[in-house]
PDB file of C-alpha atoms in Angstrom:
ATOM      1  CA  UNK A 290     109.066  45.821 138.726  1.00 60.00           C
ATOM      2  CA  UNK A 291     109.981  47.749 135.583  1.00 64.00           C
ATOM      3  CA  UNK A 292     111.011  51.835 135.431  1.00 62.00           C
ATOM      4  CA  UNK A 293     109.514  54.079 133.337  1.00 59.00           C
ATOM      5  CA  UNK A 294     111.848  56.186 131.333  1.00 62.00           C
ATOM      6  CA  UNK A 295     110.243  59.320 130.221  1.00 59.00           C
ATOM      7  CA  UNK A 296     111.853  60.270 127.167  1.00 57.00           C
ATOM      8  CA  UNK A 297     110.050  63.415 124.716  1.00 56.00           C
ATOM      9  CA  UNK A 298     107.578  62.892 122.541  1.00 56.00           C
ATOM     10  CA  UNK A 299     109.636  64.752 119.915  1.00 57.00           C
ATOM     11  CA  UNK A 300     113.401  64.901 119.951  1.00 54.00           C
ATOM     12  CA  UNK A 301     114.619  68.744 119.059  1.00 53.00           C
ATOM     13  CA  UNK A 302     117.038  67.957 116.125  1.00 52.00           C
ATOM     14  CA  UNK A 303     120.184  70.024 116.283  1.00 52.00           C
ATOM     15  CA  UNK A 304     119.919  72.155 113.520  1.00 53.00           C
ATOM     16  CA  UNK A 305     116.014  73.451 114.942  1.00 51.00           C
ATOM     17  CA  UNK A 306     117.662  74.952 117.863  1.00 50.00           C
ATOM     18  CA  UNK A 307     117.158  78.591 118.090  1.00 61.00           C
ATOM     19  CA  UNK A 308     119.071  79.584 114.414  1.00 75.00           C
ATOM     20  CA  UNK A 309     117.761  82.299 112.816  1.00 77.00           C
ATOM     21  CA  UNK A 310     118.044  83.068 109.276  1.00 83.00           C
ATOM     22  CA  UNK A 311     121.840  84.781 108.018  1.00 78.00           C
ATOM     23  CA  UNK A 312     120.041  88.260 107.564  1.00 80.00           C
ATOM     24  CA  UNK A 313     118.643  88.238 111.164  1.00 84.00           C
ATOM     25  CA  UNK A 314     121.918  87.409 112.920  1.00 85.00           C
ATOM     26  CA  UNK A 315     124.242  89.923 114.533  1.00 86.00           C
ATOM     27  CA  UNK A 316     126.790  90.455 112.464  1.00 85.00           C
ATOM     28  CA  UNK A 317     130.214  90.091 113.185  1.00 89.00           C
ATOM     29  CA  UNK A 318     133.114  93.100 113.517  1.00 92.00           C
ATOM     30  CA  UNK A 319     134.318  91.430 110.582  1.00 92.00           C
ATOM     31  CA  UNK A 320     131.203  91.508 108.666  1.00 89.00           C
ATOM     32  CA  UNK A 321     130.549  95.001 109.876  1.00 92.00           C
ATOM     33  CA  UNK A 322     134.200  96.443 108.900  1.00 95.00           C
ATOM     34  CA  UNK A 323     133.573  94.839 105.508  1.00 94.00           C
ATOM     35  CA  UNK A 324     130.188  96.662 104.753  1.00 94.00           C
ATOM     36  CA  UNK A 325     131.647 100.010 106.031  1.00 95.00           C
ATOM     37  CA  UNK A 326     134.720  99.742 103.406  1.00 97.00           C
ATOM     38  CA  UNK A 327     132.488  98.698 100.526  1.00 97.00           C
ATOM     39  CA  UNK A 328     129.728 101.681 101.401  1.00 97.00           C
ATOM     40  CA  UNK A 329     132.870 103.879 101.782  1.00 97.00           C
ATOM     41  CA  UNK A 330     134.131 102.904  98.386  1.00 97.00           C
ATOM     42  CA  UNK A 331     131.114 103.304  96.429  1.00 97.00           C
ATOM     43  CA  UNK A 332     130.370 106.829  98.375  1.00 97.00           C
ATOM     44  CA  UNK A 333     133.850 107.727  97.059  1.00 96.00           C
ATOM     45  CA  UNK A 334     133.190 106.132  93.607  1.00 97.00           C
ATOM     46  CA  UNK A 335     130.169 108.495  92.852  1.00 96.00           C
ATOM     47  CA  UNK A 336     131.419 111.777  94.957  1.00 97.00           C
ATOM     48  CA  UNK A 337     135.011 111.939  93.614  1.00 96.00           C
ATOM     49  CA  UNK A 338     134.289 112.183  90.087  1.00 95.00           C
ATOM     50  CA  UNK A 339     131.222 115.305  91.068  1.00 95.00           C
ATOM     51  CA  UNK A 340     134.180 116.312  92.920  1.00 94.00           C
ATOM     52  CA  UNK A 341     136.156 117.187  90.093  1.00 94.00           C
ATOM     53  CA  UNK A 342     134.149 118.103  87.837  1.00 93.00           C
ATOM     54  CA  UNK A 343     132.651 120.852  90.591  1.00 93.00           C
ATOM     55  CA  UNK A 344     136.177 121.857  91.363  1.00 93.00           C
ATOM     56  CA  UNK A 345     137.691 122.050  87.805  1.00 92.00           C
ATOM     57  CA  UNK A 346     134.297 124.429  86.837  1.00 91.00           C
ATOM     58  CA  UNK A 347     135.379 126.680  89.581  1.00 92.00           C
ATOM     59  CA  UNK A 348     139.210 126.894  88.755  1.00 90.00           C
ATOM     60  CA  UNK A 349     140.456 129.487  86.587  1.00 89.00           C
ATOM     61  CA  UNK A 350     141.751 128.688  82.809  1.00 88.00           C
ATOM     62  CA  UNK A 351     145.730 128.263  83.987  1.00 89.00           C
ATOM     63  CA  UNK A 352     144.935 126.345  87.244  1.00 89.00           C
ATOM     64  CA  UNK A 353     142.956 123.619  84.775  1.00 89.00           C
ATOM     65  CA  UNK A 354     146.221 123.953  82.087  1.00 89.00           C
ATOM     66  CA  UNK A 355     148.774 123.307  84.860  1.00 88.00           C
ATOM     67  CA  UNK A 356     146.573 120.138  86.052  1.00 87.00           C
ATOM     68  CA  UNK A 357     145.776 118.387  82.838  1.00 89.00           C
ATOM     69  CA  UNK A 358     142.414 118.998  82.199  1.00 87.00           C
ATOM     70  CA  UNK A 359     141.076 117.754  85.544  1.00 87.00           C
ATOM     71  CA  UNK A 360     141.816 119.698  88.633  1.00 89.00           C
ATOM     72  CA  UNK A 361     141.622 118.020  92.411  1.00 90.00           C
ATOM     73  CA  UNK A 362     142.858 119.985  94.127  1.00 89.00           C
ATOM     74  CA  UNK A 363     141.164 124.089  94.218  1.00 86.00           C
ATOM     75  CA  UNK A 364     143.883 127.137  93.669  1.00 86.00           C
ATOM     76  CA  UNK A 365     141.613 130.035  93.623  1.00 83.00           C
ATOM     77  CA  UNK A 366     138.178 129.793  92.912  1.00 88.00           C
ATOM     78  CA  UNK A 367     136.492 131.705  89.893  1.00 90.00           C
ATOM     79  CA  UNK A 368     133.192 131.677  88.898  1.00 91.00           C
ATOM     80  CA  UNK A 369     133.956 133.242  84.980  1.00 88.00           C
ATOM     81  CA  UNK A 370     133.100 129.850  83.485  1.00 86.00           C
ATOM     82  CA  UNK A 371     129.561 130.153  84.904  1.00 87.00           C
ATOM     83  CA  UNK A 372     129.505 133.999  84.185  1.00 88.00           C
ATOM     84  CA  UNK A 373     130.001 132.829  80.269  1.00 84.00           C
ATOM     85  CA  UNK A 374     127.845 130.019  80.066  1.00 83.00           C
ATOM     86  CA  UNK A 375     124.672 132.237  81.701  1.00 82.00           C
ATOM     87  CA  UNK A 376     125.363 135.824  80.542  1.00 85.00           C
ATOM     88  CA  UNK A 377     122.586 134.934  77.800  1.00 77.00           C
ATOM     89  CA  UNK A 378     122.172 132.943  74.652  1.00 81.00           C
ATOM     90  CA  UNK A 379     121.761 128.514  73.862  1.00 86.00           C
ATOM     91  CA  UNK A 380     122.095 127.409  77.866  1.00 85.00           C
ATOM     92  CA  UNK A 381     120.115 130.684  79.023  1.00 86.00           C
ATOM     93  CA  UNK A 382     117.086 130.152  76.470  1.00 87.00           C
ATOM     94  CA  UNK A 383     117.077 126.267  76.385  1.00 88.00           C
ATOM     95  CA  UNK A 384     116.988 126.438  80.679  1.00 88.00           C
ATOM     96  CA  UNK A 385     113.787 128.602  80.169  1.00 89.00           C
ATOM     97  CA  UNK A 386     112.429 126.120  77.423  1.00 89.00           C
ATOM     98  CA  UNK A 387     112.579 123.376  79.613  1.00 91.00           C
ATOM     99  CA  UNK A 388     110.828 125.063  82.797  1.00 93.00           C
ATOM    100  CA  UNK A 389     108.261 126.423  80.732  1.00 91.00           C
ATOM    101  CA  UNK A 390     107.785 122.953  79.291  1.00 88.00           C
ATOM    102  CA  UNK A 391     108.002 121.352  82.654  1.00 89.00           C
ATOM    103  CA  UNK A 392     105.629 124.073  84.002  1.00 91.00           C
ATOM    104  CA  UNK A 393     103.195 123.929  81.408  1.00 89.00           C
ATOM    105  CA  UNK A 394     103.538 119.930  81.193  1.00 84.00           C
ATOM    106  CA  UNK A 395     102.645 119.194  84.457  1.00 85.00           C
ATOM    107  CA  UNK A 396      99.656 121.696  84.656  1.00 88.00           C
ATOM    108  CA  UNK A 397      98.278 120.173  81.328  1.00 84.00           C
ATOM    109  CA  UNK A 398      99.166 116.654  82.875  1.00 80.00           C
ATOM    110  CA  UNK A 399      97.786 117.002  86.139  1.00 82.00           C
ATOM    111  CA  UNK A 400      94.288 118.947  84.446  1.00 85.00           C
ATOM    112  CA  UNK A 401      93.777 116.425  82.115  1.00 80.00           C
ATOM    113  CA  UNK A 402      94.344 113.718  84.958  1.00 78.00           C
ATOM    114  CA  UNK A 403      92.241 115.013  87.325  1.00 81.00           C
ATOM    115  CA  UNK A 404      89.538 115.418  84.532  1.00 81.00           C
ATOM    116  CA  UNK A 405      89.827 111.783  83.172  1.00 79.00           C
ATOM    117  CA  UNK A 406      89.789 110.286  86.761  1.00 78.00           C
ATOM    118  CA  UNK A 407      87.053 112.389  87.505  1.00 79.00           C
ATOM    119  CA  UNK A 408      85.534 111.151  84.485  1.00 78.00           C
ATOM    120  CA  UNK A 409      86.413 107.592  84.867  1.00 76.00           C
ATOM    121  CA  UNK A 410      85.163 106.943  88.543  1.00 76.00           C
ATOM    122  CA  UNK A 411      81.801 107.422  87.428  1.00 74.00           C
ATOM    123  CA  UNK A 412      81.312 103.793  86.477  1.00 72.00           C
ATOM    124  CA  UNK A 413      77.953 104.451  84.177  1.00 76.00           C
ATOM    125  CA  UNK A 414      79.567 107.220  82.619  1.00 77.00           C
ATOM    126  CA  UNK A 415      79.175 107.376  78.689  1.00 82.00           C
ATOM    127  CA  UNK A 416      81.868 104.955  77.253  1.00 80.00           C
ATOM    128  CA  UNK A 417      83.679 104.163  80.401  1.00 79.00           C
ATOM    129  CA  UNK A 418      84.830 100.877  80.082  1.00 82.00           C
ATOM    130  CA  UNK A 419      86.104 101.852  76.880  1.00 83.00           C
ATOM    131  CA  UNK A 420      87.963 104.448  77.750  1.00 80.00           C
ATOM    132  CA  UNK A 421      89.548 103.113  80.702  1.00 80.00           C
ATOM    133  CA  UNK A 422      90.897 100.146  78.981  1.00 83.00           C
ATOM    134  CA  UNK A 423      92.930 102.498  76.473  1.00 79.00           C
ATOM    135  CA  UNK A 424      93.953 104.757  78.430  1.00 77.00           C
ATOM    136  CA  UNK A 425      95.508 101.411  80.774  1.00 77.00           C
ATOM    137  CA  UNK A 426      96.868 100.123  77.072  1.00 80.00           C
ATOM    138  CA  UNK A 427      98.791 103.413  76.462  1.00 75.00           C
ATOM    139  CA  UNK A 428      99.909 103.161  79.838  1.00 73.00           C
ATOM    140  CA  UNK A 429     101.689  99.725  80.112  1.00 78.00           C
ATOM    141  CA  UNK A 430     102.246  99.390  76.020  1.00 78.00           C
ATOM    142  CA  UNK A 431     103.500 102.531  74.502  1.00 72.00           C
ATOM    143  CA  UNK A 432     103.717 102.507  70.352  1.00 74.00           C
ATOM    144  CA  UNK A 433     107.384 104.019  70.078  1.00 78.00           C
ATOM    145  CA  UNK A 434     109.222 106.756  69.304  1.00 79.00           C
ATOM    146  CA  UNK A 435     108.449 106.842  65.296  1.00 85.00           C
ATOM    147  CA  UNK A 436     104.450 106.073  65.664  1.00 81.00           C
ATOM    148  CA  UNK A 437     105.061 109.181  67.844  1.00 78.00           C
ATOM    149  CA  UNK A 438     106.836 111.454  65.803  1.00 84.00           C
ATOM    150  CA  UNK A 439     104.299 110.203  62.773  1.00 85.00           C
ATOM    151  CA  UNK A 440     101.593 111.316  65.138  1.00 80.00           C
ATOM    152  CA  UNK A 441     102.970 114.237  65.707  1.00 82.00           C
ATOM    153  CA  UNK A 442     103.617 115.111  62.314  1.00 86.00           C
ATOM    154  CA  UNK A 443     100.007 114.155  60.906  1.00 84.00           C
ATOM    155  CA  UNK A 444      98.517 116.528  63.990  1.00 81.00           C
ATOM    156  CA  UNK A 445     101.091 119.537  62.138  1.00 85.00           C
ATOM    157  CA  UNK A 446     102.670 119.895  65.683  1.00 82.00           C
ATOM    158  CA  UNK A 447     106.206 119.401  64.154  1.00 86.00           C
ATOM    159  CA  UNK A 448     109.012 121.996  65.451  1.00 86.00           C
ATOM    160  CA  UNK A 449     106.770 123.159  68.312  1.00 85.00           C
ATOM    161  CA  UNK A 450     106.999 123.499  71.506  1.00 84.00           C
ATOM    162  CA  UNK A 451     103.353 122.081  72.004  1.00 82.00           C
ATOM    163  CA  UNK A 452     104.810 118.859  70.428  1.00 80.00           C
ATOM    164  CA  UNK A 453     106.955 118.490  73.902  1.00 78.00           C
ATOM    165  CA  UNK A 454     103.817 118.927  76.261  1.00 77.00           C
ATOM    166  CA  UNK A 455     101.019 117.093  74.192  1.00 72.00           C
ATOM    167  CA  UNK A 456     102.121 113.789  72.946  1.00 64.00           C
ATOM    168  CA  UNK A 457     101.701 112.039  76.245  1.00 63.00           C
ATOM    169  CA  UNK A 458      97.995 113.088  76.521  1.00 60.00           C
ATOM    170  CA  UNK A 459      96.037 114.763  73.893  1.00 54.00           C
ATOM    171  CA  UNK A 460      97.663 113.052  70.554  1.00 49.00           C
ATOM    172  CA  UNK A 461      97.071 109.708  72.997  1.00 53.00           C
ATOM    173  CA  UNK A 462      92.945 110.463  73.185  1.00 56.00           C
ATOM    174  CA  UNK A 463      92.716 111.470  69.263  1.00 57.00           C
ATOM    175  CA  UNK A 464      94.340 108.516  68.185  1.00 56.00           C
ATOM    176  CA  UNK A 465      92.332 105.915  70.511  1.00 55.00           C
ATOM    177  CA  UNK A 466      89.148 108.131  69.008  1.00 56.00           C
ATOM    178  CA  UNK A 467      90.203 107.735  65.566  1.00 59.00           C
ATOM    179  CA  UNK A 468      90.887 103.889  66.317  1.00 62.00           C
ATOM    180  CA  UNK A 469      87.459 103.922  67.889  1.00 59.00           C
ATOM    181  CA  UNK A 470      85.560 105.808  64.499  1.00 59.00           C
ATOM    182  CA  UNK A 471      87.350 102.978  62.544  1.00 63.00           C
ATOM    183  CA  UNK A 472      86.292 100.335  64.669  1.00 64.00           C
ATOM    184  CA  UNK A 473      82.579 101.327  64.702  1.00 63.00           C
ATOM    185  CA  UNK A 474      82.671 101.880  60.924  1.00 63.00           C
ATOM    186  CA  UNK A 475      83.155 106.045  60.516  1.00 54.00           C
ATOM    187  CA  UNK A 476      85.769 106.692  57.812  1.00 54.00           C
ATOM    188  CA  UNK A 477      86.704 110.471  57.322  1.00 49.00           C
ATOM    189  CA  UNK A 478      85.340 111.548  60.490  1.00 46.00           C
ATOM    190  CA  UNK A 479      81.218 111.067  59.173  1.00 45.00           C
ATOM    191  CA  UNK A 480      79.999 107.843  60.997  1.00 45.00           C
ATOM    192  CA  UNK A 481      77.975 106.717  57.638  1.00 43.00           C
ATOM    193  CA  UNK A 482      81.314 106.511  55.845  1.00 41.00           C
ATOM    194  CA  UNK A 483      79.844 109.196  53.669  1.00 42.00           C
ATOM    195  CA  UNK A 484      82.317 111.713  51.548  1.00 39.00           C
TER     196      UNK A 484
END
């Protein structure tokens, strides 16, 4: 008579027991401490330094004399610095500049968006392929900032505030339609190549 030893089909090898990956694991009080003093460090790393530079703006001219130059810790708080550096002229005007560009920017952005895409999801549309591939060129492959400023010098733009607000879009569509004149054979804006 002979006995059967059932043994399993597979043997579980040790390292398949339940492991998880190192990311999934609990971490330890060690591991956890760790992370808390390196998140604590960096926090401090990018807060001290707004720190001072909020405080010492807020300090009065003797208070920032007596500390060095940098001041930690507040003795009085004054607000004449910002009284000076908003009661009117360069910071004033070039704050306005740059809402009204950002205003106006996004508005002419956003319109001329909203037309192209309009535009552009119309798949037998006039040109559409066409269009959409240069408009994806310009996106991922920009020319630079002196193809740019030639641009804008050609279009007479220079030392104007339009030059902030159309580069990205307008000077973008003339120069992919002049490309496009060229390519089909128009020279001087006539498509015969006539003068």
């Amino acid at each position: 008579m002979t006995t059967v030893i059932d043994e399993p089909a597979t043997k579980p090898y040790r390292w398949a027991a339940a492991e998880r990956p190192a990311w999934e694991e609990e971490p330890s009080k060690a591991g956890l401490a760790g992370k808390g003093l390196v998140l604590t460090f960096a926090c401090l790393a990018v807060l001290f330094p707004l720190w001072i530079v909020v405080v010492t703006s807020l300090s009065s001219r003797r208070t920032i004399d007596e500390a060095g130059g940098l001041v930690i810790v507040p003795k009085g708080i004054t607000f004449i610095a910002y009284k000076e550096l908003l009661s009117g002229g360069q910071v004033t005007r070039a704050t306005m500049v740059s809402v009204l560009v950002t205003l106006v920017g996004t508005l002419f952005s956003m319109a001329v968006s909203v037309l192209c895409a309009y535009g552009l999801s119309r798949s037998g549309s006039l040109a559409h392929r066409g269009i959409l591939m240069s408009l994806l060129a310009t996106m991922f492959f920009s020319a630079g900032l002196i193809p740019t400023y030639l641009l804008v010098q050609s279009v007479g733009l220079t030392d104007s505030y339009l030059a902030l607000i159309l580069p990205g879009h307008v000077l973008v569509v003339r120069s992919h339609l002049a490309a496009a004149a060229r390519r089909f054979g128009a020279r001087d804006g006539t498509r015969d190549g006539g003068d």
